[in-house]
XYZ file of C-alpha atoms in Angstrom:
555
model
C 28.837 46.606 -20.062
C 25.474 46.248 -18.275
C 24.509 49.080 -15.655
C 25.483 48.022 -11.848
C 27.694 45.256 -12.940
C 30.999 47.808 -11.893
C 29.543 49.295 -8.723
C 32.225 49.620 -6.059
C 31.399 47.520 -2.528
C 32.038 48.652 0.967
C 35.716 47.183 1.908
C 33.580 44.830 4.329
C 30.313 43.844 1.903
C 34.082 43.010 -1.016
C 36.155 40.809 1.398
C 35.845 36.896 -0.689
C 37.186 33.948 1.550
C 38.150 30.691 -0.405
C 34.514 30.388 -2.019
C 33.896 26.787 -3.004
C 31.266 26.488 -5.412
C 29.368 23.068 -6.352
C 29.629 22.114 -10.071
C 25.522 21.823 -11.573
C 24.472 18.217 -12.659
C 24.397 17.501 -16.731
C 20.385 17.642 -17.252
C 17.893 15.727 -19.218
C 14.103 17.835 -19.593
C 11.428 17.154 -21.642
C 10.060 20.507 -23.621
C 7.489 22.510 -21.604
C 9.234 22.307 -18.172
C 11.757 25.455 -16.694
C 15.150 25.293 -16.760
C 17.565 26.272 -13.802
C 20.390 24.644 -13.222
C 23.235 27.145 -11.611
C 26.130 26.222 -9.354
C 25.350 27.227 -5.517
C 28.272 28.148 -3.297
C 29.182 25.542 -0.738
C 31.782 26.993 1.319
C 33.442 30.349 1.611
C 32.156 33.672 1.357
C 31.571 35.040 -1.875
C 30.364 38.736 -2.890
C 30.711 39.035 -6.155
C 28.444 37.368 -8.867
C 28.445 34.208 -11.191
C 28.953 34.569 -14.749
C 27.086 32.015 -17.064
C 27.532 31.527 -20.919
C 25.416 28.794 -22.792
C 25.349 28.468 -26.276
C 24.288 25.333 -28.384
C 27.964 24.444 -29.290
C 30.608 23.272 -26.835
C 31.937 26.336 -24.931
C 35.538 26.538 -26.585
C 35.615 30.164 -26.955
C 33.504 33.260 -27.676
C 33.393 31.762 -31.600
C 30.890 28.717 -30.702
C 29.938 30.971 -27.319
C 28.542 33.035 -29.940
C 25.570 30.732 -30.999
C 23.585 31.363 -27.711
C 20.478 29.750 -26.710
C 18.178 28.075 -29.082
C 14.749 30.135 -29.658
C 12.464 27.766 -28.472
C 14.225 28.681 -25.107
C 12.458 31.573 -23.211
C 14.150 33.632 -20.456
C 11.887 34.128 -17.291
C 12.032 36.662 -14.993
C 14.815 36.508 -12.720
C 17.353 38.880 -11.148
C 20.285 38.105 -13.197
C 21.310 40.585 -16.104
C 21.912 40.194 -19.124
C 25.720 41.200 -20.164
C 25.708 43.695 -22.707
C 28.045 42.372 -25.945
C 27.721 39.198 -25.405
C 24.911 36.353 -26.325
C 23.058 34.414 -23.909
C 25.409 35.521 -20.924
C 24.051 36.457 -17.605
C 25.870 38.254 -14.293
C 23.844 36.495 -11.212
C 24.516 37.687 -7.628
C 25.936 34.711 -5.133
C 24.726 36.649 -2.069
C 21.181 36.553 -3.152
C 21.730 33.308 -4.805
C 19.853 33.716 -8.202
C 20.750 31.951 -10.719
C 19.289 31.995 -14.450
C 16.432 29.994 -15.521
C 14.667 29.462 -18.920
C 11.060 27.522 -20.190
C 11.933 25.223 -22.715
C 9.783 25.231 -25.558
C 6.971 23.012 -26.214
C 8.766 22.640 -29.815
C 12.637 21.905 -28.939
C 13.772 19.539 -30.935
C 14.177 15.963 -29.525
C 18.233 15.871 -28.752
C 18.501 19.574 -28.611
C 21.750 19.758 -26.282
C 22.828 23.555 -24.492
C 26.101 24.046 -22.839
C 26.218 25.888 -20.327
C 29.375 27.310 -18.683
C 30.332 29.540 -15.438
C 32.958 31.571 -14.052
C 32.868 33.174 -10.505
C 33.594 37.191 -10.752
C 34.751 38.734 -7.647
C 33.500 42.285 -6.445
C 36.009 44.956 -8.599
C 37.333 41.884 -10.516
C 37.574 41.810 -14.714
C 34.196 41.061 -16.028
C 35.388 40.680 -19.541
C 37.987 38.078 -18.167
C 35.011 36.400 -16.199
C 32.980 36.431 -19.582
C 35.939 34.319 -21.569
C 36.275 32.119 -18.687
C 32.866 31.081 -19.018
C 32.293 30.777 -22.798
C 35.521 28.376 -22.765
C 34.468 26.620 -19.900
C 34.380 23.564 -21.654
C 37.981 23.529 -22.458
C 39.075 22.998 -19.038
C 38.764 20.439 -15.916
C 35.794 22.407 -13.879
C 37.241 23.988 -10.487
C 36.055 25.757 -6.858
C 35.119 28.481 -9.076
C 34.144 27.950 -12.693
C 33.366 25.153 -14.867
C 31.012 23.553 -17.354
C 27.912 21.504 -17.582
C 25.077 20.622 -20.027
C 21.427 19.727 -21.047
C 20.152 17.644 -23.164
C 16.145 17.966 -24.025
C 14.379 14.418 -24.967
C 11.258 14.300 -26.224
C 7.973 12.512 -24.317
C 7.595 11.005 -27.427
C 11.335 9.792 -27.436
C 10.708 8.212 -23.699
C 8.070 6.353 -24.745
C 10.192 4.709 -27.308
C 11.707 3.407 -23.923
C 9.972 -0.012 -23.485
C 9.878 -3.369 -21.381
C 8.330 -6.574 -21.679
C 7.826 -9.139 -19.086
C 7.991 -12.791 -18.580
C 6.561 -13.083 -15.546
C 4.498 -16.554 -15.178
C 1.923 -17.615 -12.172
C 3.636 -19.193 -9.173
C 2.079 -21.728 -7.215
C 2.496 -22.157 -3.392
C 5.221 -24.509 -2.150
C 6.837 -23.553 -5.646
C 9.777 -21.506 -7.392
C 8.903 -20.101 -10.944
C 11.961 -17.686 -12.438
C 11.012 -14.520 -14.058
C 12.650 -12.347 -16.843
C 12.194 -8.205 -17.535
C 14.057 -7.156 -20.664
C 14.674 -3.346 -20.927
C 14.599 -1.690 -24.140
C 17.140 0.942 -23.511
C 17.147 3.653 -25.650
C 18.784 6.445 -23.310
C 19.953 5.804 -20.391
C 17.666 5.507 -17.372
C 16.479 4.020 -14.099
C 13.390 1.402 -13.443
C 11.837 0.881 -9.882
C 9.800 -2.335 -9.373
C 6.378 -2.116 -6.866
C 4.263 -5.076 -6.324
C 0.195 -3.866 -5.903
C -2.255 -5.658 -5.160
C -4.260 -7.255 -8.632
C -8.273 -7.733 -9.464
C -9.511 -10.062 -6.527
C -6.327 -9.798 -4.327
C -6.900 -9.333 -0.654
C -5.710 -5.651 0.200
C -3.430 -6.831 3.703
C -2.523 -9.884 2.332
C -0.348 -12.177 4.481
C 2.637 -11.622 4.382
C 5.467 -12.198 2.773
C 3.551 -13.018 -0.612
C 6.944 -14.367 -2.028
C 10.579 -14.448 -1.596
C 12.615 -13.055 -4.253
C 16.588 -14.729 -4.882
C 19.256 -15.399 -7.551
C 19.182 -11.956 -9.406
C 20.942 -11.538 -12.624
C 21.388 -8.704 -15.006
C 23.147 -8.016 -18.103
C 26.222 -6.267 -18.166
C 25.992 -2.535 -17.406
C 22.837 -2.739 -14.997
C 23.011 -2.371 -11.791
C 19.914 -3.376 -9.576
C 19.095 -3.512 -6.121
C 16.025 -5.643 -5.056
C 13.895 -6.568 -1.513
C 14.657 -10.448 -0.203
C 10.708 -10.313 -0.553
C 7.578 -9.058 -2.160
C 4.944 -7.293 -0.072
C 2.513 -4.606 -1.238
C 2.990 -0.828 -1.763
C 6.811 -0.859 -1.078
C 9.422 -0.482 -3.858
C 10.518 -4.099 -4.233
C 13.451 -3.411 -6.723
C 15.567 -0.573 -8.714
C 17.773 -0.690 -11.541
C 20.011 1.798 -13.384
C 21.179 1.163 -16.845
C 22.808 2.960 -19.360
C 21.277 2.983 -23.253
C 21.287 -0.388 -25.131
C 19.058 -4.010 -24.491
C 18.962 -5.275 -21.284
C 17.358 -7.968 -18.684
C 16.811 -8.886 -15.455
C 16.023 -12.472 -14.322
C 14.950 -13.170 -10.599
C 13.528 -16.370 -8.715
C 10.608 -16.086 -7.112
C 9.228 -18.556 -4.455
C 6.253 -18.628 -2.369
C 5.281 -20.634 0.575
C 3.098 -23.386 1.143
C 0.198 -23.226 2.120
C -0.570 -20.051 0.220
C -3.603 -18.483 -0.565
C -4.202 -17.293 -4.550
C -3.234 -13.460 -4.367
C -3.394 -11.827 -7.796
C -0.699 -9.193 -8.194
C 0.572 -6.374 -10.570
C 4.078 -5.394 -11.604
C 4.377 -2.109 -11.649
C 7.285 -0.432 -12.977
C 8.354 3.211 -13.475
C 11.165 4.688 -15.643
C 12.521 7.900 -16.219
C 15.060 8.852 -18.697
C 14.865 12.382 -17.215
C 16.569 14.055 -14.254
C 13.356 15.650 -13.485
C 10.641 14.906 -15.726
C 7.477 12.866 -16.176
C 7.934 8.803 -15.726
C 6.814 5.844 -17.907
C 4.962 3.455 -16.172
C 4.699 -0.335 -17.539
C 2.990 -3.105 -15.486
C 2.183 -7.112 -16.157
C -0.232 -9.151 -13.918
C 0.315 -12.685 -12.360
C -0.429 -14.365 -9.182
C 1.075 -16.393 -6.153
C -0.224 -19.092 -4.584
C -3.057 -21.652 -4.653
C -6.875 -21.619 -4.184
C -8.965 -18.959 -2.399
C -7.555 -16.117 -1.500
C -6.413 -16.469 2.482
C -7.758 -13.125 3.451
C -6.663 -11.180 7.092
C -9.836 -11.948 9.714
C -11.233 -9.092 12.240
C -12.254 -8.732 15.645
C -14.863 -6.586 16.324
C -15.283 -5.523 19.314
C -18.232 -3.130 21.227
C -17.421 -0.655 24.029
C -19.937 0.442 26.821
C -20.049 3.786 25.153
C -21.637 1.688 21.488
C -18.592 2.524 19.627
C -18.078 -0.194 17.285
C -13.628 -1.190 16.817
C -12.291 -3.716 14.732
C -9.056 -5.603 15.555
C -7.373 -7.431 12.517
C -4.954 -10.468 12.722
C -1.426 -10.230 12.020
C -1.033 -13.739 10.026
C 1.066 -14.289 12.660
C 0.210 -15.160 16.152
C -1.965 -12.665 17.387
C -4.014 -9.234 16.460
C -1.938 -6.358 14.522
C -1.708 -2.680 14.816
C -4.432 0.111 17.164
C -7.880 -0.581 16.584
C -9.865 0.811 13.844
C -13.515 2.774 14.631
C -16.116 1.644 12.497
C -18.852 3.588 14.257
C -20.653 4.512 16.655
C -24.640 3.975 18.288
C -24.479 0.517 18.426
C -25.630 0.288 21.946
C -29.328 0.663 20.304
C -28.560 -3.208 20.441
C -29.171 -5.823 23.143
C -28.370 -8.889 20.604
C -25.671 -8.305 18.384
C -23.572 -10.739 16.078
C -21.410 -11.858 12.877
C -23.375 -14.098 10.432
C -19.641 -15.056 9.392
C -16.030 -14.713 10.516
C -15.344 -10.943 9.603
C -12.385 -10.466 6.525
C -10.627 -7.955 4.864
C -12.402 -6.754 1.612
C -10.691 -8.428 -2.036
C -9.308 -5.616 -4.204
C -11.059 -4.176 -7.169
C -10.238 -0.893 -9.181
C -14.012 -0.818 -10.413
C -17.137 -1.970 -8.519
C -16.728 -4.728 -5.994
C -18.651 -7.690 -7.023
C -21.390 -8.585 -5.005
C -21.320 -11.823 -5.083
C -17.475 -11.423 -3.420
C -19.090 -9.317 -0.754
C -21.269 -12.455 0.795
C -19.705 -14.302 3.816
C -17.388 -11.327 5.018
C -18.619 -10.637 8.308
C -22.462 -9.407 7.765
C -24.114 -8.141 10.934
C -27.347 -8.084 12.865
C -28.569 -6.356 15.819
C -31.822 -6.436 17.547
C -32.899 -3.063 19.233
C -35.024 -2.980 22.560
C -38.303 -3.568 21.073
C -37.285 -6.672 19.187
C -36.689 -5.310 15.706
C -33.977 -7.028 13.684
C -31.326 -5.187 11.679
C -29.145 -6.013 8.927
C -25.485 -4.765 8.274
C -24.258 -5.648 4.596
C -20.480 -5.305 4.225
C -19.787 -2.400 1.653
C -15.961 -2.190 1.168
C -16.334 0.903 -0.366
C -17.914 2.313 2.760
C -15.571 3.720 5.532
C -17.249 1.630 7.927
C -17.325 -1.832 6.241
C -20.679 -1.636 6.281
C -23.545 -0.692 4.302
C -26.584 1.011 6.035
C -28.844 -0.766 8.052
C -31.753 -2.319 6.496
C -34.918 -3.752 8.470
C -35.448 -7.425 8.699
C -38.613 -7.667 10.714
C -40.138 -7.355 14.046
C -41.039 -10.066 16.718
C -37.245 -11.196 17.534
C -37.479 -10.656 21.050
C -38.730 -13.791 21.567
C -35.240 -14.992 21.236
C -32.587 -15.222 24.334
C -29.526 -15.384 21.920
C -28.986 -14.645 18.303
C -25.896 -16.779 16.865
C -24.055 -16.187 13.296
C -23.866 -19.636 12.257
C -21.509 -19.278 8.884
C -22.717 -20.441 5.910
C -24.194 -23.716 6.979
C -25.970 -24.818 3.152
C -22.399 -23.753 1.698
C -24.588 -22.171 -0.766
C -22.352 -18.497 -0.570
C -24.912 -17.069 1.807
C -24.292 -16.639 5.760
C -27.562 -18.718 7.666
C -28.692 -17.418 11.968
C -28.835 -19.418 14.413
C -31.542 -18.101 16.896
C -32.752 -19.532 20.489
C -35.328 -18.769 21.932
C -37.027 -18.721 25.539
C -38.277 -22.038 25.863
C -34.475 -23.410 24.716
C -35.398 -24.491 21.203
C -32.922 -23.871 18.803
C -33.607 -21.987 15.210
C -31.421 -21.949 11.783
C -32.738 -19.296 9.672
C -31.371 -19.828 6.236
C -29.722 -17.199 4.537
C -31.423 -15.891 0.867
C -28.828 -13.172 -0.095
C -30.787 -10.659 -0.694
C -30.248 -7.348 1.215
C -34.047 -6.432 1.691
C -34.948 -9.687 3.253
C -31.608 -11.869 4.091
C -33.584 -15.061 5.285
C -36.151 -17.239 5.187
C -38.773 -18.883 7.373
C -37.163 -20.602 10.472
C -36.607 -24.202 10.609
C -37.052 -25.963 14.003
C -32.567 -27.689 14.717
C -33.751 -28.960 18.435
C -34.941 -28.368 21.791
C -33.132 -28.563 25.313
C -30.568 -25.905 23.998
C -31.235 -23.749 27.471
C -28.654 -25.953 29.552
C -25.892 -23.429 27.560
C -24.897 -20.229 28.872
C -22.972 -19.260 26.109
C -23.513 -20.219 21.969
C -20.402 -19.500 19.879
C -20.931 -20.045 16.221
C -19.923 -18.738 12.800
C -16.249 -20.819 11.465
C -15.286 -23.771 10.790
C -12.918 -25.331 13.686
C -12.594 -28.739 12.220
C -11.259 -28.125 8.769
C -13.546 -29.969 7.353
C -15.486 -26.782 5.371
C -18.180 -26.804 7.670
C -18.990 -24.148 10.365
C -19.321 -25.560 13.488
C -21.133 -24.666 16.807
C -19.001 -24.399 19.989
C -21.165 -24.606 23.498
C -20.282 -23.840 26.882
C -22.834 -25.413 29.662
C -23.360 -23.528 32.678
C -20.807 -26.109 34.880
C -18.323 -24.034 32.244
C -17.670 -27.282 30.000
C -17.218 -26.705 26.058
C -18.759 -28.465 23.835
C -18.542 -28.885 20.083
C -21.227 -29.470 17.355
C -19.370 -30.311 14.515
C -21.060 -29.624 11.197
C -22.439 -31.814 8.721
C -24.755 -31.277 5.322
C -28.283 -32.368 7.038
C -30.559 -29.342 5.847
C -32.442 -30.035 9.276
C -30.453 -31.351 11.759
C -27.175 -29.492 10.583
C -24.927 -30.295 13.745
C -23.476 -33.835 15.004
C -23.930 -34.807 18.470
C -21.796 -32.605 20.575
C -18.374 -33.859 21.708
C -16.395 -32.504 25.098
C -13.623 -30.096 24.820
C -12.500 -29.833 28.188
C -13.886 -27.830 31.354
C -12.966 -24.885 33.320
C -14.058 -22.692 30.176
C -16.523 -20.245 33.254
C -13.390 -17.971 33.609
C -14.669 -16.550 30.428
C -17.465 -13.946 30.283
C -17.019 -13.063 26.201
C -15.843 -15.298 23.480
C -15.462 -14.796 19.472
C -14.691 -17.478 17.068
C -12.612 -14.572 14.898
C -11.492 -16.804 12.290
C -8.194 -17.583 10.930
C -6.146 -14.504 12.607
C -2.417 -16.471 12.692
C -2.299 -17.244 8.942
C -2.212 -21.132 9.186
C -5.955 -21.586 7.573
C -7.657 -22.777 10.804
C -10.032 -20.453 12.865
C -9.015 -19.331 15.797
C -11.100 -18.528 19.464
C -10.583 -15.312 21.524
C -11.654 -15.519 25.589
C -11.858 -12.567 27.959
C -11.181 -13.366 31.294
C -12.618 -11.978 34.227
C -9.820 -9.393 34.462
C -10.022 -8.255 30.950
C -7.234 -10.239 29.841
C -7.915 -11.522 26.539
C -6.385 -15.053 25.507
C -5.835 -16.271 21.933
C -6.615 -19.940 21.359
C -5.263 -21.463 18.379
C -6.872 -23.444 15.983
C -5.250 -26.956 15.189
C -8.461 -28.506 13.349
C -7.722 -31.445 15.327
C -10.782 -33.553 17.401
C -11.635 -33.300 20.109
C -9.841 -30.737 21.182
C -9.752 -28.181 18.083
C -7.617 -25.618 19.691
C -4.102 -25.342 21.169
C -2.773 -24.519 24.717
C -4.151 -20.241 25.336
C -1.580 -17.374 25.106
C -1.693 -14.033 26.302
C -2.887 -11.504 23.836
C -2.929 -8.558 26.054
C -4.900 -6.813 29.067
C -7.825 -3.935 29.467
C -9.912 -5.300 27.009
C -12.677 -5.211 29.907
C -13.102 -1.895 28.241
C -15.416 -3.569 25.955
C -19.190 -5.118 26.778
C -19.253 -7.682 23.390
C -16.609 -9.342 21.485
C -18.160 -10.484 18.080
């Protein structure tokens, strides 16, 4: 018998009371990871210690007890002891709750099972009883105090014999496409589902990208999925015992739908603790260009730089994000373009994908013209500043006018003293982003206010909204004339002088028309609506929330 295992308790320290003790969980491990897997007391009191036996035969007696561990298994330091005359037994102490715990070898044999069985042995009880107990363990139904277990070790090279292939086809928007995962099953196992988002997809896509209905599995599988597919969230999960299985599900996305590519990811595990197997297909939802979430950016008196971002919904989502500060170096500051969300890419953002996202300029006090390209990898959104040129203080306003050639690069709109209006066409190159000014018009000076930059008639133009100092709002619809690119302006409506900042964000309510944001005097900002409808391009205002007087520009 091992020293200390017989040494007598105080009367108090040897009083038991009805100890419950939780039966351990059979175990699947890959080689290389530790071991420990004892039984924990639940309820009670218990004093004495916990007798464990494992042996690579079923515990039926001390016979097949007598087999032990296999020798790829190594014992680590821990505080149980060893019994003396038997193999692979161990005398652990409840009170301090140690339990023994081994490193399986890095060459256990794939299918290598240990039993393991327990026996509780009260202070001044019968160890030798306590011993039998647990080396026939297996014999008997397990109980509050003893009982019987196993592990089974499965190779990494065994899991990866685990497989799935997918069926998963493009769907279109407005349309329902049915898809089809069969599971090759070789041990039993679980499979969680996670939509992410694919090359080119916009990273806060609108949402949700599809609705997901009419699941059916084969028999023995039993899988709970999400009524629909967003990104980053576990979508679906399965459990399934060993054998072939599938898993067919109907997928439908809404009309209207921007292309947004997407990956199926999926991650297995045949293990109770152990390394996963991940297996993931591609395919996208929707139709044409990707409908991408629009920003607000918005300046504070301090030059801190925030950007707001639509919720696809009716209105702007979530606290504001800081892209920077110093900006109050400005006195003319706007978007050549609406401002988007950046497209996702695992490797090096294209830069052709880059153009038309929301590029800035500012002019400082002296009249020097800066240009911010968008960097997505940037925290910012931005790149650094590079220099235009000098001189652009002749100008009163400086307008992003969108992409007016529709050649993928964002054109300025400048105007200058006199009231003469300039379109400076856009080259797309970082170090010198446009080219000599060409003369749109004079008489522009009877405007107080030139809003620019998106398309409000639907018509894949960017158009030019102006409000005339009796506040009356006019639009300039956009046409393809290289030198006159505007239409003769048509009336909106008056009453538009309650408004002392205006953006034309873009498409922030998901619908594919841009939208117009209008502070009030009292800070209150409205949303209107875009309807792409003539003349009146924009629907009744709502209330998007007060204290943005907080800020000096909207852009």
């Amino acid at each position: 018998m091992a020293a200390g295992l017989a040494a007598v308790a105080t009367p108090a320290l040897a009083v038991d009371s009805n100890p419950v003790f939780a039966a351990p969980w059979e175990e699947v491990l890959p080689p290389g990871v530790l071991w420990q897997n004892g039984t924990g007391l639940v309820s009670g009191v218990a004093r004495g210690k916990m007798i464990y036996a494992f042996s690579t035969k079923p515990l039926d007696g001390p016979v097949a007890a007598a087999d032990g561990l296999p020798v790829s298994f190594a014992k680590r330091s821990n505080m149980c002891e060893e019994v003396e005359g038997a193999t692979s037994v161990y005398a652990c102490s409840v009170w301090d709750d140690e339990k023994p715990n081994f490193l399986i070898g890095q060459d256990t044999a794939d299918l290598t099972t240990v039993y393991e069985g327990y026996a509780y042995l009260p202070r001044g009880g019968d160890l030798q009883a306590a011993v039998a107990a647990a080396q026939s363990a297996g014999t008997r139904p397990n109980s509050p105090t003893g009982g019987a277990t196993k592990l089974t070790v499965k190779t990494l090279e065994r899991a990866a014999r685990n497989t799935v292939t997918f069926h998963a086809p493009d769907v279109p928007a407005g349309a329902s496409v049915r898809h089809r995962v069969e599971v090759h099953a070789l041990d039993a196992g679980w499979r969680n589902f996670v939509y992410l988002p694919g090359e080119g997809s916009p990273d806060r896509a609108f949402t949700p990208l599809a609705r997901l209905s009419d699941v059916a599995t084969s028999e023995g599988m039993s899988c709970t999925f999400e009524p629909t597919i967003g990104f980053y969230q576990t979508n679906g999960s399965c459990t399934y015992p060993a054998g072939e299985h599938w898993i067919e599900y109907t997928l439908t996305v809404p009309a209207g739908s921007g292309t947004t590519p997407l990956v199926v990811d999926t991650t297995s595990n045949i293990y109770t603790s152990g390394p996963s197997q991940r297996a993931k297909t591609s395919f996208s939802t929707g139709s044409g260009a990707p409908r991408r979430l629009h920003y607000l950016l918005a300046r504070d008196n301090g030059g801190q730089l925030f950007r707001y971002w639509g919720d696809g919904e009716d209105s702007l989502a979530g606290d504001r994000a800081l892209i920077g500060g110093g900006w109050n170096t400005y006195d003319q500051l706007t978007k050549l373009t609406s401002v988007t969300e950046h497209l996702s890419y695992r490797a090096d953002t294209p830069a052709d994908v880059v153009a038309g996202t929301g590029e800035v300029v500012g002019r400082d006090a002296s009249g020097v013209l800066w240009h911010y390209r968008r960097q997505f990898g940037a925290q910012s959104g931005f790149a650094d500043r590079t220099r235009v040129g000098g001189g652009w203080n002749v100008y009163d306003q400086l307008i992003g006018a969108g992409d007016i050639y529709r050649d993928g690069k964002p054109d300025l709109l400048a105007r200058d003293k006199a009231g003469v209006l300039w379109l400076y066409k856009g080259t797309g190159n970082p170090g010198s982003p446009f080219q000599d000014r060409v003369r749109v018009a004079g008489g522009w000076n009877v405007y107080d206010q030139l809003i620019g930059s998106a398309d409000v008639t639907g018509d894949g133009r960017p158009d030019l909204l102006a409000r005339d100092k009796a506040g009356v709002l006019w639009l300039y619809k956009g046409n393809d004339n290289p030198t006159v690119p505007f239409d003769d302006r048509t009336r909106i409506a008056g009453g538009w002088n309650v408004y002392d900042q205006f953006s034309l964000v873009g498409d922030i309510t998901g619908d594919n028309r841009a939208d117009l944001v209008a502070r009030d005097a009292a800070g209150v900002l409205w949303l209107y609506k875009g309807n792409g409808k003539q003349p009146v391009p924009f629907d009744d205002r709502t209330r998007v929330g007060s204290g943005w007087n907080t800020y000096g520009q909207l852009l």
